[in-house]
Tab-separated table of C-alpha atoms in Angstrom:
chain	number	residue	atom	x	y	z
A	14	UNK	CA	10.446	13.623	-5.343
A	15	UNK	CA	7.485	16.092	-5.460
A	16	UNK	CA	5.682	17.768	-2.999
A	17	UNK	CA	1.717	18.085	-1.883
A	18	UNK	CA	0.555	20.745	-0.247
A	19	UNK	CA	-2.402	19.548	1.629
A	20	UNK	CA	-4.141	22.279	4.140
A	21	UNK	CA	-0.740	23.899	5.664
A	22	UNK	CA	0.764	20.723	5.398
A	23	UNK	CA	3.261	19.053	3.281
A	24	UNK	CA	4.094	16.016	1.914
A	25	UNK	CA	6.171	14.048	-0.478
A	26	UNK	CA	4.473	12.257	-2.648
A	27	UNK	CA	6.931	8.847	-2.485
A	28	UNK	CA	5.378	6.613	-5.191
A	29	UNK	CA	2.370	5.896	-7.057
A	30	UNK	CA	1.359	2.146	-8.637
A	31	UNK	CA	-1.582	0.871	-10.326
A	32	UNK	CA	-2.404	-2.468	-11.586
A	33	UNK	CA	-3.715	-6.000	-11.031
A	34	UNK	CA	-3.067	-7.644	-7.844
A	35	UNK	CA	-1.867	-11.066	-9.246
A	36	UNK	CA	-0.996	-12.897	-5.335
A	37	UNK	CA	-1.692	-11.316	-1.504
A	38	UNK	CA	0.310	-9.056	0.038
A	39	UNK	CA	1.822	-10.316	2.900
A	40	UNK	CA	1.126	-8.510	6.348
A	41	UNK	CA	3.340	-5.427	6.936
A	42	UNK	CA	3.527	-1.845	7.947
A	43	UNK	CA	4.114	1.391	7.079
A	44	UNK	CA	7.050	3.506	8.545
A	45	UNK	CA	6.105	6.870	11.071
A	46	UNK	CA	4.553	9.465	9.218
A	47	UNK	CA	3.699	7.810	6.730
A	48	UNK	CA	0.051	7.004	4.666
A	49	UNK	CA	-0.906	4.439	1.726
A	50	UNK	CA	-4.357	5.684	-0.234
A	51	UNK	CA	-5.622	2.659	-1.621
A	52	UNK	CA	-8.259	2.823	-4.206
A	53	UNK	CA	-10.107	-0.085	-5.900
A	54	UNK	CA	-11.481	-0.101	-9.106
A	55	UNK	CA	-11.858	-3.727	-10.487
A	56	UNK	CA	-11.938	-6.820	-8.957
A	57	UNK	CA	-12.146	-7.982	-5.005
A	58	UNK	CA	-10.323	-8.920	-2.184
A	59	UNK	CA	-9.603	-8.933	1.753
A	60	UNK	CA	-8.410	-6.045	3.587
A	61	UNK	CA	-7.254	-7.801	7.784
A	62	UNK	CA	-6.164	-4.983	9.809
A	63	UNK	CA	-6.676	-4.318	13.669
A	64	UNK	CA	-7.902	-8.061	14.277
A	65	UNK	CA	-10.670	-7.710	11.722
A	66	UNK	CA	-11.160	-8.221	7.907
A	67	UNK	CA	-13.157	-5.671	5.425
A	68	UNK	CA	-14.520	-7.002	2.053
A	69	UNK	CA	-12.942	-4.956	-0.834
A	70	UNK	CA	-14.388	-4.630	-3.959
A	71	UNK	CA	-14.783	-2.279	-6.686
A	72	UNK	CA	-14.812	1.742	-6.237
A	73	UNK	CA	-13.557	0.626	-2.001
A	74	UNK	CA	-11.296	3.537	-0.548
A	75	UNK	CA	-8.905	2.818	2.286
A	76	UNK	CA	-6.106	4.601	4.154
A	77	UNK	CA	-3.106	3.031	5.837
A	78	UNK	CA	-0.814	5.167	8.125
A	79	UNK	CA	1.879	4.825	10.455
A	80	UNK	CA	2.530	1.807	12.333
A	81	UNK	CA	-0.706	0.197	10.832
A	82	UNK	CA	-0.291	-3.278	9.738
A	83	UNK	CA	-1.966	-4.599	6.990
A	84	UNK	CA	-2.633	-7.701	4.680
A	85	UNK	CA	-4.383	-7.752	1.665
A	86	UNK	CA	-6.130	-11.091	0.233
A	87	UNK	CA	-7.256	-11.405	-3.490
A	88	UNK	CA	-10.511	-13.272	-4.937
A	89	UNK	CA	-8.290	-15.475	-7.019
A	90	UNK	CA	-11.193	-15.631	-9.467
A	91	UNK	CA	-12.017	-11.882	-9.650
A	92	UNK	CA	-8.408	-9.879	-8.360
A	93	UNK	CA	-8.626	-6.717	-7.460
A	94	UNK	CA	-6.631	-3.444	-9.161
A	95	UNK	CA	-5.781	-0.602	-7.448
A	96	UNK	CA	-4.244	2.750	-7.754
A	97	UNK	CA	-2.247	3.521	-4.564
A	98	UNK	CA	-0.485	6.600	-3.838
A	99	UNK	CA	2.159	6.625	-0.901
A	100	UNK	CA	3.207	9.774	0.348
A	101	UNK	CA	5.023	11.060	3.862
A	102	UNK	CA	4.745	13.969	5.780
A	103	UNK	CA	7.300	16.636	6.158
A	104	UNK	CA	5.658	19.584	7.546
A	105	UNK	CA	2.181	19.609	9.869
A	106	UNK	CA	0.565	22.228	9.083
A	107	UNK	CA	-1.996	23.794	12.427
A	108	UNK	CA	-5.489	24.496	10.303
A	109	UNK	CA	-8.502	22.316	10.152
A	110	UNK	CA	-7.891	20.660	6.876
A	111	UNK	CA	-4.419	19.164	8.141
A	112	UNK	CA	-6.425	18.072	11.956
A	113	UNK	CA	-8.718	15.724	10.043
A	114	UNK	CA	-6.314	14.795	7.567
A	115	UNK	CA	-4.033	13.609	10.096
A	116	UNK	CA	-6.311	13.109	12.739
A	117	UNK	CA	-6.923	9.237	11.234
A	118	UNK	CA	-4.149	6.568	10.886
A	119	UNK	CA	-6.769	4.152	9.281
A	120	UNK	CA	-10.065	4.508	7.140
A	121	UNK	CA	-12.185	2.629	4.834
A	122	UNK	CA	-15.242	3.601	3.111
A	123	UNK	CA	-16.529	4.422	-0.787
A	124	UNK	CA	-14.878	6.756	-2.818
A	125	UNK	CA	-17.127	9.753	-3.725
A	126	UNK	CA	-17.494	10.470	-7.659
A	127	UNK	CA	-14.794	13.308	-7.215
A	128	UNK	CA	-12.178	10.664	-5.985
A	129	UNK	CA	-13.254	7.641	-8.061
A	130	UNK	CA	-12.644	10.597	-11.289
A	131	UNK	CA	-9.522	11.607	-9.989
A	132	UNK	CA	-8.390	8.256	-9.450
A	133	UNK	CA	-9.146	7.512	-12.683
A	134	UNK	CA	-7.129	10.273	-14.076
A	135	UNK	CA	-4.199	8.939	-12.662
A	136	UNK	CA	-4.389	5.548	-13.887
A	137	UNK	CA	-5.020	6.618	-17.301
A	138	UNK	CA	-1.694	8.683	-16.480
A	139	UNK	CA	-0.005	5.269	-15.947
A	140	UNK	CA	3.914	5.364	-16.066
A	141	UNK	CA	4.539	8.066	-18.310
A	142	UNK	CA	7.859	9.504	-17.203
A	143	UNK	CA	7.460	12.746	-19.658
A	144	UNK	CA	7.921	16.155	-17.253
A	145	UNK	CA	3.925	17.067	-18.152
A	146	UNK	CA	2.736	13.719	-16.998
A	147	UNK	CA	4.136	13.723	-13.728
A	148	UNK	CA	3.513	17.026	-13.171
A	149	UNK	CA	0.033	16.403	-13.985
A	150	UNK	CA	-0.251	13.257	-11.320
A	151	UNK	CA	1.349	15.552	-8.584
A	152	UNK	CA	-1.536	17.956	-8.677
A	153	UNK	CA	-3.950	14.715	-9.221
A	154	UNK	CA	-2.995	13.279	-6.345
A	155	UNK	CA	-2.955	16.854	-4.330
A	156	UNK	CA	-6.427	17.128	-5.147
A	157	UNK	CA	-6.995	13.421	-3.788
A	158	UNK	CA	-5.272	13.919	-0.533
A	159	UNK	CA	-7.351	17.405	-0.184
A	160	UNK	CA	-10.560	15.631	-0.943
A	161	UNK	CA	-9.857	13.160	1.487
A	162	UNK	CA	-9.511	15.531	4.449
A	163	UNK	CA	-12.757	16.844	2.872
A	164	UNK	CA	-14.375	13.315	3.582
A	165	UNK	CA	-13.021	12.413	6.904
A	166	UNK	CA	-14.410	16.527	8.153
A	167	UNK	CA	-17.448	14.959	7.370
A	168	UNK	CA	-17.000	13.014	10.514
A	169	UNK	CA	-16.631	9.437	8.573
A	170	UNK	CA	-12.573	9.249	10.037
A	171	UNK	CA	-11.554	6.301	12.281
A	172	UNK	CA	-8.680	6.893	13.922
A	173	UNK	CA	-4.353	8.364	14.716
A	174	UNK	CA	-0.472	8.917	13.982
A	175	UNK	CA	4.588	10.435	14.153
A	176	UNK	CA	9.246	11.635	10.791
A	177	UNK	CA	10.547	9.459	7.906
A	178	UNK	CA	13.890	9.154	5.660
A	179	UNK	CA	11.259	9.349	2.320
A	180	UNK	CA	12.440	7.058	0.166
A	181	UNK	CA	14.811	4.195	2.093
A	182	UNK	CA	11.509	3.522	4.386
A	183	UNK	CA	9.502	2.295	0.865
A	184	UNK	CA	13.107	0.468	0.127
A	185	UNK	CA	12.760	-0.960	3.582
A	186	UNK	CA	9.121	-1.771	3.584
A	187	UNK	CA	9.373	-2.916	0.120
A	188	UNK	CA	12.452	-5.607	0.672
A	189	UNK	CA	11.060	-7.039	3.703
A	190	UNK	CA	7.352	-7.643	1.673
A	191	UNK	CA	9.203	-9.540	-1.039
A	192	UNK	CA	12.773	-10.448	-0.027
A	193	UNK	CA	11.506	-12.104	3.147
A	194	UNK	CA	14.070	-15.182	2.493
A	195	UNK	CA	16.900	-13.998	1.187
A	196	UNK	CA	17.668	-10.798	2.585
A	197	UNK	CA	20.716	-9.823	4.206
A	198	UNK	CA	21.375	-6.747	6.108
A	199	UNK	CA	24.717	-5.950	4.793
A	200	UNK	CA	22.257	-5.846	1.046
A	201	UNK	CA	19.546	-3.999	2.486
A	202	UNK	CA	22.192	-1.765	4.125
A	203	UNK	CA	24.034	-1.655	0.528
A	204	UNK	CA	20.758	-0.878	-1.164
A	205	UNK	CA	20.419	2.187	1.511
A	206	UNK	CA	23.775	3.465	0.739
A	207	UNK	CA	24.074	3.458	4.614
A	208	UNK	CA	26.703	0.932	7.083
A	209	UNK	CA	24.536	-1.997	8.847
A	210	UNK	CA	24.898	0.090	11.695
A	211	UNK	CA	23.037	2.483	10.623
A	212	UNK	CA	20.470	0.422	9.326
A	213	UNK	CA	19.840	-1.046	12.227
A	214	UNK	CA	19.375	2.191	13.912
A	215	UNK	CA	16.528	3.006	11.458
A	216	UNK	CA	15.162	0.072	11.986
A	217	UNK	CA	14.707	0.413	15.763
A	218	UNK	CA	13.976	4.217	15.148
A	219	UNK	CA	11.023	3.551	12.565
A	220	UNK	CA	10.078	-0.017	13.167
A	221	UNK	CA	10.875	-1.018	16.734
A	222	UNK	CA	13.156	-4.111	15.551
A	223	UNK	CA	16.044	-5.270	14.940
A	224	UNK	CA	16.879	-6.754	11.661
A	225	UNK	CA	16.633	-10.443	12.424
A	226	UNK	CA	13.373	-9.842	13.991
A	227	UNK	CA	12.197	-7.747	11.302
A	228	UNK	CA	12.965	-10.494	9.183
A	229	UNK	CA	11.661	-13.403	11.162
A	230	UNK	CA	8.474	-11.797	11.441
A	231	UNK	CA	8.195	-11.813	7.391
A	232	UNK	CA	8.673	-14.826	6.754
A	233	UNK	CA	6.314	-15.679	9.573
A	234	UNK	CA	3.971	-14.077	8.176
A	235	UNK	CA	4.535	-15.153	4.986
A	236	UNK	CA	4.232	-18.539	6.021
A	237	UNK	CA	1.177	-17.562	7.208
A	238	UNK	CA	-0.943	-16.256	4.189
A	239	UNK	CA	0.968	-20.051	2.414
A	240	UNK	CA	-1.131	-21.889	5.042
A	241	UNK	CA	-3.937	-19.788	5.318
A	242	UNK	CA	-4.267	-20.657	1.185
A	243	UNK	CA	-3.894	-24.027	1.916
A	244	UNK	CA	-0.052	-25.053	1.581
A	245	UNK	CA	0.730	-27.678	4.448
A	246	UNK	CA	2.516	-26.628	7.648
A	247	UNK	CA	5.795	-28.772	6.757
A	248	UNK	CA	5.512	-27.069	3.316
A	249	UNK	CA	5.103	-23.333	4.259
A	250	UNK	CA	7.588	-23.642	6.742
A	251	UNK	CA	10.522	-24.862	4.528
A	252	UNK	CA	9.819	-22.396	1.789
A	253	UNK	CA	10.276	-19.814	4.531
A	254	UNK	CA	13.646	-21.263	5.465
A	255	UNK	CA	12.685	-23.333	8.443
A	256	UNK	CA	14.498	-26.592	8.257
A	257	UNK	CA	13.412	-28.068	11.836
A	258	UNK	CA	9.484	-27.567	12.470
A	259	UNK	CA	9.578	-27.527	16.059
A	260	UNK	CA	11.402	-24.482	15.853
A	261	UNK	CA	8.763	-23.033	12.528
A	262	UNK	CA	6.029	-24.151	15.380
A	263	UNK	CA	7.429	-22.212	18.439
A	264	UNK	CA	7.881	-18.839	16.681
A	265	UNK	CA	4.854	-19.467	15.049
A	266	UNK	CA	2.584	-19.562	18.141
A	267	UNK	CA	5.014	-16.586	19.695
A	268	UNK	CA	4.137	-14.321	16.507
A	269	UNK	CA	0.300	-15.325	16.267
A	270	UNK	CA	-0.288	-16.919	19.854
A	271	UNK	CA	-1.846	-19.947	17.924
A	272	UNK	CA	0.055	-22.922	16.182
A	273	UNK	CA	0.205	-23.299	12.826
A	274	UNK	CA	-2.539	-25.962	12.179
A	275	UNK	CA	-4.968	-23.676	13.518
A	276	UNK	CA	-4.965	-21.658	10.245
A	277	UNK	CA	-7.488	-22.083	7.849
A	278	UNK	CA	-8.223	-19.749	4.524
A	279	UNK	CA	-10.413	-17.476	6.188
């Protein structure tokens, strides 16, 4: 895993993806310390975050950090594509570069020409493995994360931010966002190479939960983007795992604070 030095900061840079968004992204979050730079350059979507929803569409720039949770929608007849790089911090640095950088645990905004080139180099890097390649996208994307801190100096930042186990916590984040019915903690805990105790305790440490909750709240929400695209209540709740919808119902309206048949694609 390579590092960024941002400022006097450092990073790892975690993962980087690009491509076609072919369904929505459930509703999740990222673990402490750590930041998703989204970038859009085709298509268009729905970004909901903090109670609200942002219109995404080509050339849109938007940070996630710790804690923030997050659902993405497509426009199922124009999807978006995105590059995204995830990356953590390991050391704060104390200059000005690293205050704004880290001063903001959400943003969205436009992408200057700098970033929408830079981004572009990286996609056109795509998943070459080769040793020059990736070197090449580590210094990309430490050049994106600089002119980011660059942009939110300006004064266009929003908002704020806390250590991470690098790669388990996109394992974590990862299983939960796609594995929402069939995952076990003695497999997630496998998958960690750590003992379900221990998992747990990362859990609670990084997310607040416990596993079942964890995992109740995915497929809640889960169930909720099904409805919100128009699958019936009955439907979304048995694909989910709910065989008894008085129960689907209750923890439902516990999760959201409405029932159900109040969702409508919004």
């Amino acid at each position: 895993m390579k590092e960024l030095h941002v400022g006097r900061s450092k990073f790892k840079l975690v993962n980087i993806s690009a491509g076609k968004f072919l369904r929505d992204i459930n509703g999740h979050s990222h673990s402490a310390d750590s930041y998703e730079i989204h970038y859009c350059y085709d298509g268009s979507g729905i970004l909901w975050t903090g109670g609200q929803s942002y219109g995404i569409k080509s050339d849109t720039l938007y940070v996630t950090g710790p804690n923030v949770w997050h659902r993405q929608t497509i426009d199922p007849n124009n999807p978006m594509a995105e590059v995204c790089l995830y990356i953590q911090l390991v050391c704060k640095g104390k200059d000005q570069i690293s205050a704004s950088l880290l001063g903001a645990d959400f943003w969205i905004g436009q992408g200057n020409g700098t970033l929408k080139a830079l981004f572009g180099a990286l996609e056109a890097l795509g998943e070459k493995k080769d040793f020059l390649a990736r070197e090449k996208q580590v210094h990309i994307a430490e050049l994106i994360v600089t002119e980011l801190a660059g942009i939110y100096s300006q004064g266009e930042a929003v908002a704020e931010q806390d250590t991470p186990e690098d790669r388990k916590l996109v394992i974590i984040e990862e299983a939960f966002l796609y594995e929402y019915d069939s995952l076990t903690l003695k497999g997630l805990a496998l998958r960690l190479g750590m003992s379900t105790r221990q998992t747990q305790r990362v859990l609670a440490r990084y997310y607040g939960m416990a596993f079942r909750e964890k995992k109740t709240a995915a497929r809640l929400e889960a169930a909720y983007v099904m409805i919100q695209n128009g699958n019936s209540v009955g439907g979304a709740a048995s694909s989910v795992g709910y065989s008894d919808a008085a129960s689907f119902i209750r923890a439902f309206k516990k999760q959201y604070g409405i029932t159900p048949s109040k969702i409508g694609k919004g």
